[in-house]
Amino acid sequence: MTKSSLSSSDEKSMKPKDLVLAVFLFLVLSLLSVPHTAASQRAAVDDCVSCHEEQVMSFKDSIHGKKGFEMLAGRACETCHGPGMEHVNSDGDPEKIRSFDRMNPGEKSETCLFCHDKGDRMYWIGSSHNLRGLACQECHSIHSPKSKEALLSAEDGYSVCFRCHKQKASQFYRASHHPIREGKMTCADCHNPHGTESPRLISSQPINEKCYECHAEKRGPFLWEHQPVREDCTICHDPHGTNHFKMVKTRLPYLCQRCHADGGHPSGLYDQSQIESRRFFNRSCTNCHTAIHGTNHPSGHTFLR
Amino acid sequence: MKEMKMKKLYIPFLAFGIMLISTSLLSQTEKKEDLRIKQEASMGAQFVSGDQRSSKFYEYRDVPNDFIFDMFRLSLQKKDTYFLFDAEKIRQDDARYTFNLGTYGKYDLSFVNEKTPHRFSFEGKTLYIETAPGDFRLADPIRIAAENAQNDTEARSFISGFLAGAHSIDLELLRNKSTLDFTYHPIVPVSLNLKVSRELRNGTRPLGAPLGSRNIQELPEPIDYKTTNMDVHVEYTKNWGTIRAGSNVSLFENDVQVLLWDSPFRITDMNRNSARGRSSLPPSNTAFHFYLNGFFRMLKTTRLNGSVSLGSFSQNESLLPYTINSALTADYAGALESPAETANAKAHISSINLSISSKLMKNTYLSAGFRYYDFANKTRILDLEGGYGQYDYRWVDDQLTMEPLSFTRSRLYANVFFNLLKNAGFNIGYDISGIERKGHAHEETSESKEEDKSTEGTFKASVDTHLNDWILLRLSYVKAKREWSLEGIRDIYLPDFKFKRFFQADRDRDGLNMLVDLSFVENFSLTLTYMLGKDRYPNSEYGLLKDDFQSYSLDLSYAFSKVLSLYAFYTYEIYDGEQASSRSGARAPRDTADDWTAALKDKVDTFGSGLNSTFLDGRLHLNVSYTYSKTAFTSDFYSPPGGRPDVAENFDKDLDTTILHIFATSIQWKMIDSLSLVIGYWYEQYELRDVIRNYWGVDYLELGGSIYLGALEPDYKYHVGYLKLLWSW
């Protein structure tokens, strides 16, 4: 490019005020191009009640009823279902209104995200549940909620999860489990089903920081740290429940021997002949290695103190 | 006795009083415009009968044999302002109380107090007396006599004679957590949230306290924990996205950080036999994070998600001396001193997550991102040049250096989602994740301080389709390969001893998940699932070699009509692991005849069924449910003859089997619109068949010189019946 062509180009370049004008015109045109719904296309709530009384009354009683009817939206049923007059005038033709039965999962969720795309739902788009084609309505029921909170379509949060996660449902009947079936915890205490920035929808990163919320004594840091303990609690424990003491994945001493198989007493065979060995009996390895999660004791490098 | 009667009378009087006061107060305000009042209460009597008292039945709950006031709910609402008081299981050990106040769209304030028991055993016994928190003493005459015994056998026999007088102890923990959660929306795009919780944990749990490998004294570890968590954040939402900034602090305080106990065998210290033991319990610690989360709508169909967090874990509690055994000063003059005054332990924590979600073209979406987490341990390095006190029993003069463990996790991932067919989504993804470790040690090696990295590539594919109105199919497949940076480069042990820690070793993983949901007939649903997971460690000959699982499940539900619905489910799971070990390990002379292998299996059957029915125009509800779960853990050991061990002696029965039956039924009769009567019955049976857990006893002196707590969790059969009145007005 020559010098002259550069100067020529500069002379023709857009000035700042032109840029502002162009942006302004673009915004005005954009606003004008937004389809506006004429008042005549709108239906009144009374029109909806005449056919859908049960749904409208349950909606009015719900949190959406408070916000939708009286506060933010002001458009009642039409906030989610769109203009309804055509549907009313056509004697309830379901094709003439935004019916969730005819929407794909993405469209269903998009309706909810119009208001809820924030807070704990901010990572829904791209989350594993989103990518597996789930919609908000798989777990929530706007018109017939069964739960006290969160408009869930089952009485308890975990019942919703267990519809798909059958193996996890079974695990909570194990002898060693977190108190889910006793009603003291829910799946959402550890997972955020709406999406997280961490794997497995765990609502903190990494998983250990979630465990420390209730088990802060394991947090340390300690003078002596046990490497797998620091890296990931789930190397040894299955938090959904196991049949083994303290939710460990397999029975002690065999769990410890998955790593400590390299000689000395940790790699001994604890078969029927060893049933009364202090290394097998009672708490097995942790009869002696009591501070297995880490210790501050100067003589604690093998977690005996 | 009089106290018991008073306690029993207290609950119905309390219930009646609350209802009377609230009704009379509210009846006056009810006349005011727009005020909506709802009240519900449930109270009655519960009868519990069991064949024996078992902590397993009461593990996380309270089941009183008494009057019960199990629910009271008061809800006030005036326009957009609400107040809720919700009390569940009032006055019980598992009670929950909630106060909630707010104005829709403006603010919400909630306060929750929740108690959760955790009972370990009702059977525990000990000879020890706790004279101060964490200080367990035995009577001096016992210890003097044991010390003066002719030999170990005589000493053990002597101590054993006293064990009949061991006193019962309560092995249980109670969590009492209060949480205040306040959300405020001063203007539409801004919300502020403050959440503060404080949890008290008090009680005891069994803990091993060894004074040598043959002198294990199990003690009731005193728990006196306080955990305070506080999180505050502000969130700003506009059309372009949402941004949230905040910080959280967690303070853990342990009031008992030292455990002290007497040896039953000695009252004076000697080398290889301490009179007392001293161990450290979890130190108080602090965690802090500052975080910034958000997403931005960059284009109409693209959004960028991100989060950044910086924080630290720290604790600086006093360090105990190496040992309490004064006789060990003969081996090391500084044995009764600490290597430093305090721990000075801290770790810096940082994380960054970035992801992008975009609609590439019609029906094709991309989700890709990067995750990074760094745990940088900055704990002061201590050189323990003089060695250490093992169990307070003897001095070991191996030089130790405390090396802080640090690690960094990272993950790069991308998923493409196609919606090519109507009602069918296909998802393909690949991610590379890694963990880089610094500062850990492989024992038995002189060059123990290492850096290594495990890197895993994972391919994922899934299909989710509603083929038509009556069939839903979800199918996913995972294949992953993990590689360890030190594999083949440097053997940790002898070249022919292929051993790695399984959580860092090379691994091949395959996984398959399938769910089919069929609804051939209206109101009928059949769900079938299959899961398969396979982990193999191709370059490990010792440690974990294989870890597989499979699960099959079937779910049925059918609503015959509006008055009757039935459901049933069955799940079968099998967990199948294989591992190998070498008694002689990497030490020379190494002998493969010392090797042994174990195939360990957990097989689980879970079955349940029930019905819900409504009669008399909705005035009578019947619920019946039954659940059965059986888990059996089996083992198969093998050892080639001639080594140490010579041959494996397999267990002649399952290592453990547990069976749980739960049957529950209730009938609710709506007598009038505001009053219902509920009559219910619930049966629970638990069976444990375990090669050792059924036999946990106090006295194991004869076998090895140890005294346990005998903290059994016995089988049980409990019958619970209740009669309740449910008011709502």
JSON list of N, CA, C and O in Angstrom, two decimals, chain B residues 443-471:
[
{"chain": "B", "resi": 443, "resn": "GLU", "atom": "N", "xyz": [7.48, -43.90, 50.21]},
{"chain": "B", "resi": 443, "resn": "GLU", "atom": "CA", "xyz": [8.31, -44.42, 51.28]},
{"chain": "B", "resi": 443, "resn": "GLU", "atom": "C", "xyz": [9.20, -45.54, 50.74]},
{"chain": "B", "resi": 443, "resn": "GLU", "atom": "O", "xyz": [8.97, -46.03, 49.64]},
{"chain": "B", "resi": 444, "resn": "GLU", "atom": "N", "xyz": [10.14, -45.95, 51.48]},
{"chain": "B", "resi": 444, "resn": "GLU", "atom": "CA", "xyz": [11.09, -47.00, 51.12]},
{"chain": "B", "resi": 444, "resn": "GLU", "atom": "C", "xyz": [12.08, -46.56, 50.04]},
{"chain": "B", "resi": 444, "resn": "GLU", "atom": "O", "xyz": [12.79, -47.37, 49.48]},
{"chain": "B", "resi": 445, "resn": "THR", "atom": "N", "xyz": [12.08, -45.32, 49.64]},
{"chain": "B", "resi": 445, "resn": "THR", "atom": "CA", "xyz": [13.04, -44.90, 48.64]},
{"chain": "B", "resi": 445, "resn": "THR", "atom": "C", "xyz": [13.85, -43.75, 49.19]},
{"chain": "B", "resi": 445, "resn": "THR", "atom": "O", "xyz": [13.32, -42.90, 49.90]},
{"chain": "B", "resi": 446, "resn": "SER", "atom": "N", "xyz": [15.10, -43.73, 48.83]},
{"chain": "B", "resi": 446, "resn": "SER", "atom": "CA", "xyz": [15.93, -42.65, 49.32]},
{"chain": "B", "resi": 446, "resn": "SER", "atom": "C", "xyz": [15.62, -41.37, 48.57]},
{"chain": "B", "resi": 446, "resn": "SER", "atom": "O", "xyz": [15.53, -40.29, 49.14]},
{"chain": "B", "resi": 447, "resn": "GLU", "atom": "N", "xyz": [15.42, -41.51, 47.23]},
{"chain": "B", "resi": 447, "resn": "GLU", "atom": "CA", "xyz": [15.10, -40.32, 46.45]},
{"chain": "B", "resi": 447, "resn": "GLU", "atom": "C", "xyz": [13.57, -40.18, 46.39]},
{"chain": "B", "resi": 447, "resn": "GLU", "atom": "O", "xyz": [12.95, -40.40, 45.37]},
{"chain": "B", "resi": 448, "resn": "SER", "atom": "N", "xyz": [13.03, -39.86, 47.53]},
{"chain": "B", "resi": 448, "resn": "SER", "atom": "CA", "xyz": [11.59, -39.97, 47.67]},
{"chain": "B", "resi": 448, "resn": "SER", "atom": "C", "xyz": [10.82, -38.74, 47.20]},
{"chain": "B", "resi": 448, "resn": "SER", "atom": "O", "xyz": [9.66, -38.83, 46.88]},
{"chain": "B", "resi": 449, "resn": "LYS", "atom": "N", "xyz": [11.44, -37.61, 47.14]},
{"chain": "B", "resi": 449, "resn": "LYS", "atom": "CA", "xyz": [10.69, -36.41, 46.79]},
{"chain": "B", "resi": 449, "resn": "LYS", "atom": "C", "xyz": [10.60, -36.30, 45.28]},
{"chain": "B", "resi": 449, "resn": "LYS", "atom": "O", "xyz": [11.61, -36.26, 44.60]},
{"chain": "B", "resi": 450, "resn": "GLU", "atom": "N", "xyz": [9.40, -36.26, 44.79]},
{"chain": "B", "resi": 450, "resn": "GLU", "atom": "CA", "xyz": [9.24, -36.37, 43.35]},
{"chain": "B", "resi": 450, "resn": "GLU", "atom": "C", "xyz": [8.27, -35.33, 42.81]},
{"chain": "B", "resi": 450, "resn": "GLU", "atom": "O", "xyz": [7.53, -34.70, 43.54]},
{"chain": "B", "resi": 451, "resn": "GLU", "atom": "N", "xyz": [8.31, -35.22, 41.52]},
{"chain": "B", "resi": 451, "resn": "GLU", "atom": "CA", "xyz": [7.29, -34.50, 40.78]},
{"chain": "B", "resi": 451, "resn": "GLU", "atom": "C", "xyz": [6.76, -35.46, 39.75]},
{"chain": "B", "resi": 451, "resn": "GLU", "atom": "O", "xyz": [7.53, -36.15, 39.09]},
{"chain": "B", "resi": 452, "resn": "ASP", "atom": "N", "xyz": [5.47, -35.55, 39.63]},
{"chain": "B", "resi": 452, "resn": "ASP", "atom": "CA", "xyz": [4.92, -36.42, 38.60]},
{"chain": "B", "resi": 452, "resn": "ASP", "atom": "C", "xyz": [3.61, -35.86, 38.12]},
{"chain": "B", "resi": 452, "resn": "ASP", "atom": "O", "xyz": [3.05, -34.92, 38.71]},
{"chain": "B", "resi": 453, "resn": "LYS", "atom": "N", "xyz": [3.11, -36.44, 37.04]},
{"chain": "B", "resi": 453, "resn": "LYS", "atom": "CA", "xyz": [1.87, -35.95, 36.46]},
{"chain": "B", "resi": 453, "resn": "LYS", "atom": "C", "xyz": [1.07, -37.13, 35.91]},
{"chain": "B", "resi": 453, "resn": "LYS", "atom": "O", "xyz": [1.64, -38.02, 35.29]},
{"chain": "B", "resi": 454, "resn": "SER", "atom": "N", "xyz": [-0.22, -37.14, 36.19]},
{"chain": "B", "resi": 454, "resn": "SER", "atom": "CA", "xyz": [-1.11, -38.11, 35.55]},
{"chain": "B", "resi": 454, "resn": "SER", "atom": "C", "xyz": [-1.98, -37.32, 34.57]},
{"chain": "B", "resi": 454, "resn": "SER", "atom": "O", "xyz": [-2.60, -36.33, 34.95]},
{"chain": "B", "resi": 455, "resn": "THR", "atom": "N", "xyz": [-2.00, -37.79, 33.33]},
{"chain": "B", "resi": 455, "resn": "THR", "atom": "CA", "xyz": [-2.77, -37.09, 32.29]},
{"chain": "B", "resi": 455, "resn": "THR", "atom": "C", "xyz": [-3.77, -38.05, 31.70]},
{"chain": "B", "resi": 455, "resn": "THR", "atom": "O", "xyz": [-3.43, -39.19, 31.38]},
{"chain": "B", "resi": 456, "resn": "GLU", "atom": "N", "xyz": [-5.00, -37.60, 31.56]},
{"chain": "B", "resi": 456, "resn": "GLU", "atom": "CA", "xyz": [-6.05, -38.48, 31.08]},
{"chain": "B", "resi": 456, "resn": "GLU", "atom": "C", "xyz": [-6.80, -37.84, 29.92]},
{"chain": "B", "resi": 456, "resn": "GLU", "atom": "O", "xyz": [-7.21, -36.67, 30.01]},
{"chain": "B", "resi": 457, "resn": "GLY", "atom": "N", "xyz": [-6.96, -38.61, 28.86]},
{"chain": "B", "resi": 457, "resn": "GLY", "atom": "CA", "xyz": [-7.78, -38.16, 27.74]},
{"chain": "B", "resi": 457, "resn": "GLY", "atom": "C", "xyz": [-9.09, -38.91, 27.76]},
{"chain": "B", "resi": 457, "resn": "GLY", "atom": "O", "xyz": [-9.09, -40.14, 27.92]},
{"chain": "B", "resi": 458, "resn": "THR", "atom": "N", "xyz": [-10.20, -38.22, 27.66]},
{"chain": "B", "resi": 458, "resn": "THR", "atom": "CA", "xyz": [-11.51, -38.87, 27.77]},
{"chain": "B", "resi": 458, "resn": "THR", "atom": "C", "xyz": [-12.38, -38.52, 26.57]},
{"chain": "B", "resi": 458, "resn": "THR", "atom": "O", "xyz": [-12.60, -37.34, 26.27]},
{"chain": "B", "resi": 459, "resn": "PHE", "atom": "N", "xyz": [-12.87, -39.57, 25.92]},
{"chain": "B", "resi": 459, "resn": "PHE", "atom": "CA", "xyz": [-13.82, -39.37, 24.83]},
{"chain": "B", "resi": 459, "resn": "PHE", "atom": "C", "xyz": [-15.21, -39.70, 25.35]},
{"chain": "B", "resi": 459, "resn": "PHE", "atom": "O", "xyz": [-15.40, -40.71, 26.03]},
{"chain": "B", "resi": 460, "resn": "LYS", "atom": "N", "xyz": [-16.19, -38.85, 25.04]},
{"chain": "B", "resi": 460, "resn": "LYS", "atom": "CA", "xyz": [-17.55, -39.06, 25.52]},
{"chain": "B", "resi": 460, "resn": "LYS", "atom": "C", "xyz": [-18.53, -38.93, 24.36]},
{"chain": "B", "resi": 460, "resn": "LYS", "atom": "O", "xyz": [-18.35, -38.05, 23.51]},
{"chain": "B", "resi": 461, "resn": "ALA", "atom": "N", "xyz": [-19.53, -39.74, 24.34]},
{"chain": "B", "resi": 461, "resn": "ALA", "atom": "CA", "xyz": [-20.58, -39.60, 23.33]},
{"chain": "B", "resi": 461, "resn": "ALA", "atom": "C", "xyz": [-21.90, -39.95, 23.97]},
{"chain": "B", "resi": 461, "resn": "ALA", "atom": "O", "xyz": [-21.96, -40.83, 24.85]},
{"chain": "B", "resi": 462, "resn": "SER", "atom": "N", "xyz": [-22.94, -39.27, 23.60]},
{"chain": "B", "resi": 462, "resn": "SER", "atom": "CA", "xyz": [-24.26, -39.61, 24.15]},
{"chain": "B", "resi": 462, "resn": "SER", "atom": "C", "xyz": [-25.35, -39.32, 23.13]},
{"chain": "B", "resi": 462, "resn": "SER", "atom": "O", "xyz": [-25.20, -38.49, 22.24]},
{"chain": "B", "resi": 463, "resn": "VAL", "atom": "N", "xyz": [-26.44, -40.05, 23.30]},
{"chain": "B", "resi": 463, "resn": "VAL", "atom": "CA", "xyz": [-27.64, -39.84, 22.49]},
{"chain": "B", "resi": 463, "resn": "VAL", "atom": "C", "xyz": [-28.80, -39.74, 23.45]},
{"chain": "B", "resi": 463, "resn": "VAL", "atom": "O", "xyz": [-28.92, -40.55, 24.37]},
{"chain": "B", "resi": 464, "resn": "ASP", "atom": "N", "xyz": [-29.61, -38.74, 23.28]},
{"chain": "B", "resi": 464, "resn": "ASP", "atom": "CA", "xyz": [-30.82, -38.58, 24.09]},
{"chain": "B", "resi": 464, "resn": "ASP", "atom": "C", "xyz": [-31.97, -38.35, 23.12]},
{"chain": "B", "resi": 464, "resn": "ASP", "atom": "O", "xyz": [-31.95, -37.38, 22.37]},
{"chain": "B", "resi": 465, "resn": "THR", "atom": "N", "xyz": [-32.91, -39.26, 23.14]},
{"chain": "B", "resi": 465, "resn": "THR", "atom": "CA", "xyz": [-33.98, -39.12, 22.15]},
{"chain": "B", "resi": 465, "resn": "THR", "atom": "C", "xyz": [-35.34, -39.52, 22.70]},
{"chain": "B", "resi": 465, "resn": "THR", "atom": "O", "xyz": [-35.47, -40.49, 23.43]},
{"chain": "B", "resi": 466, "resn": "HIS", "atom": "N", "xyz": [-36.30, -38.74, 22.33]},
{"chain": "B", "resi": 466, "resn": "HIS", "atom": "CA", "xyz": [-37.70, -39.07, 22.54]},
{"chain": "B", "resi": 466, "resn": "HIS", "atom": "C", "xyz": [-38.19, -39.55, 21.19]},
{"chain": "B", "resi": 466, "resn": "HIS", "atom": "O", "xyz": [-38.68, -38.77, 20.39]},
{"chain": "B", "resi": 467, "resn": "LEU", "atom": "N", "xyz": [-37.98, -40.82, 20.89]},
{"chain": "B", "resi": 467, "resn": "LEU", "atom": "CA", "xyz": [-38.28, -41.30, 19.54]},
{"chain": "B", "resi": 467, "resn": "LEU", "atom": "C", "xyz": [-39.73, -41.01, 19.17]},
{"chain": "B", "resi": 467, "resn": "LEU", "atom": "O", "xyz": [-40.05, -40.63, 18.05]},
{"chain": "B", "resi": 468, "resn": "ASN", "atom": "N", "xyz": [-40.60, -41.26, 20.10]},
{"chain": "B", "resi": 468, "resn": "ASN", "atom": "CA", "xyz": [-42.00, -40.84, 19.94]},
{"chain": "B", "resi": 468, "resn": "ASN", "atom": "C", "xyz": [-42.58, -40.64, 21.32]},
{"chain": "B", "resi": 468, "resn": "ASN", "atom": "O", "xyz": [-41.83, -40.64, 22.31]},
{"chain": "B", "resi": 469, "resn": "ASP", "atom": "N", "xyz": [-43.89, -40.50, 21.41]},
{"chain": "B", "resi": 469, "resn": "ASP", "atom": "CA", "xyz": [-44.50, -40.16, 22.70]},
{"chain": "B", "resi": 469, "resn": "ASP", "atom": "C", "xyz": [-44.26, -41.21, 23.77]},
{"chain": "B", "resi": 469, "resn": "ASP", "atom": "O", "xyz": [-44.36, -40.92, 24.95]},
{"chain": "B", "resi": 470, "resn": "TRP", "atom": "N", "xyz": [-44.00, -42.46, 23.37]},
{"chain": "B", "resi": 470, "resn": "TRP", "atom": "CA", "xyz": [-43.95, -43.50, 24.39]},
{"chain": "B", "resi": 470, "resn": "TRP", "atom": "C", "xyz": [-42.56, -44.08, 24.64]},
{"chain": "B", "resi": 470, "resn": "TRP", "atom": "O", "xyz": [-42.41, -45.03, 25.38]},
{"chain": "B", "resi": 471, "resn": "ILE", "atom": "N", "xyz": [-41.56, -43.54, 24.02]},
{"chain": "B", "resi": 471, "resn": "ILE", "atom": "CA", "xyz": [-40.22, -44.08, 24.29]},
{"chain": "B", "resi": 471, "resn": "ILE", "atom": "C", "xyz": [-39.17, -42.97, 24.41]},
{"chain": "B", "resi": 471, "resn": "ILE", "atom": "O", "xyz": [-39.10, -42.07, 23.58]}
]
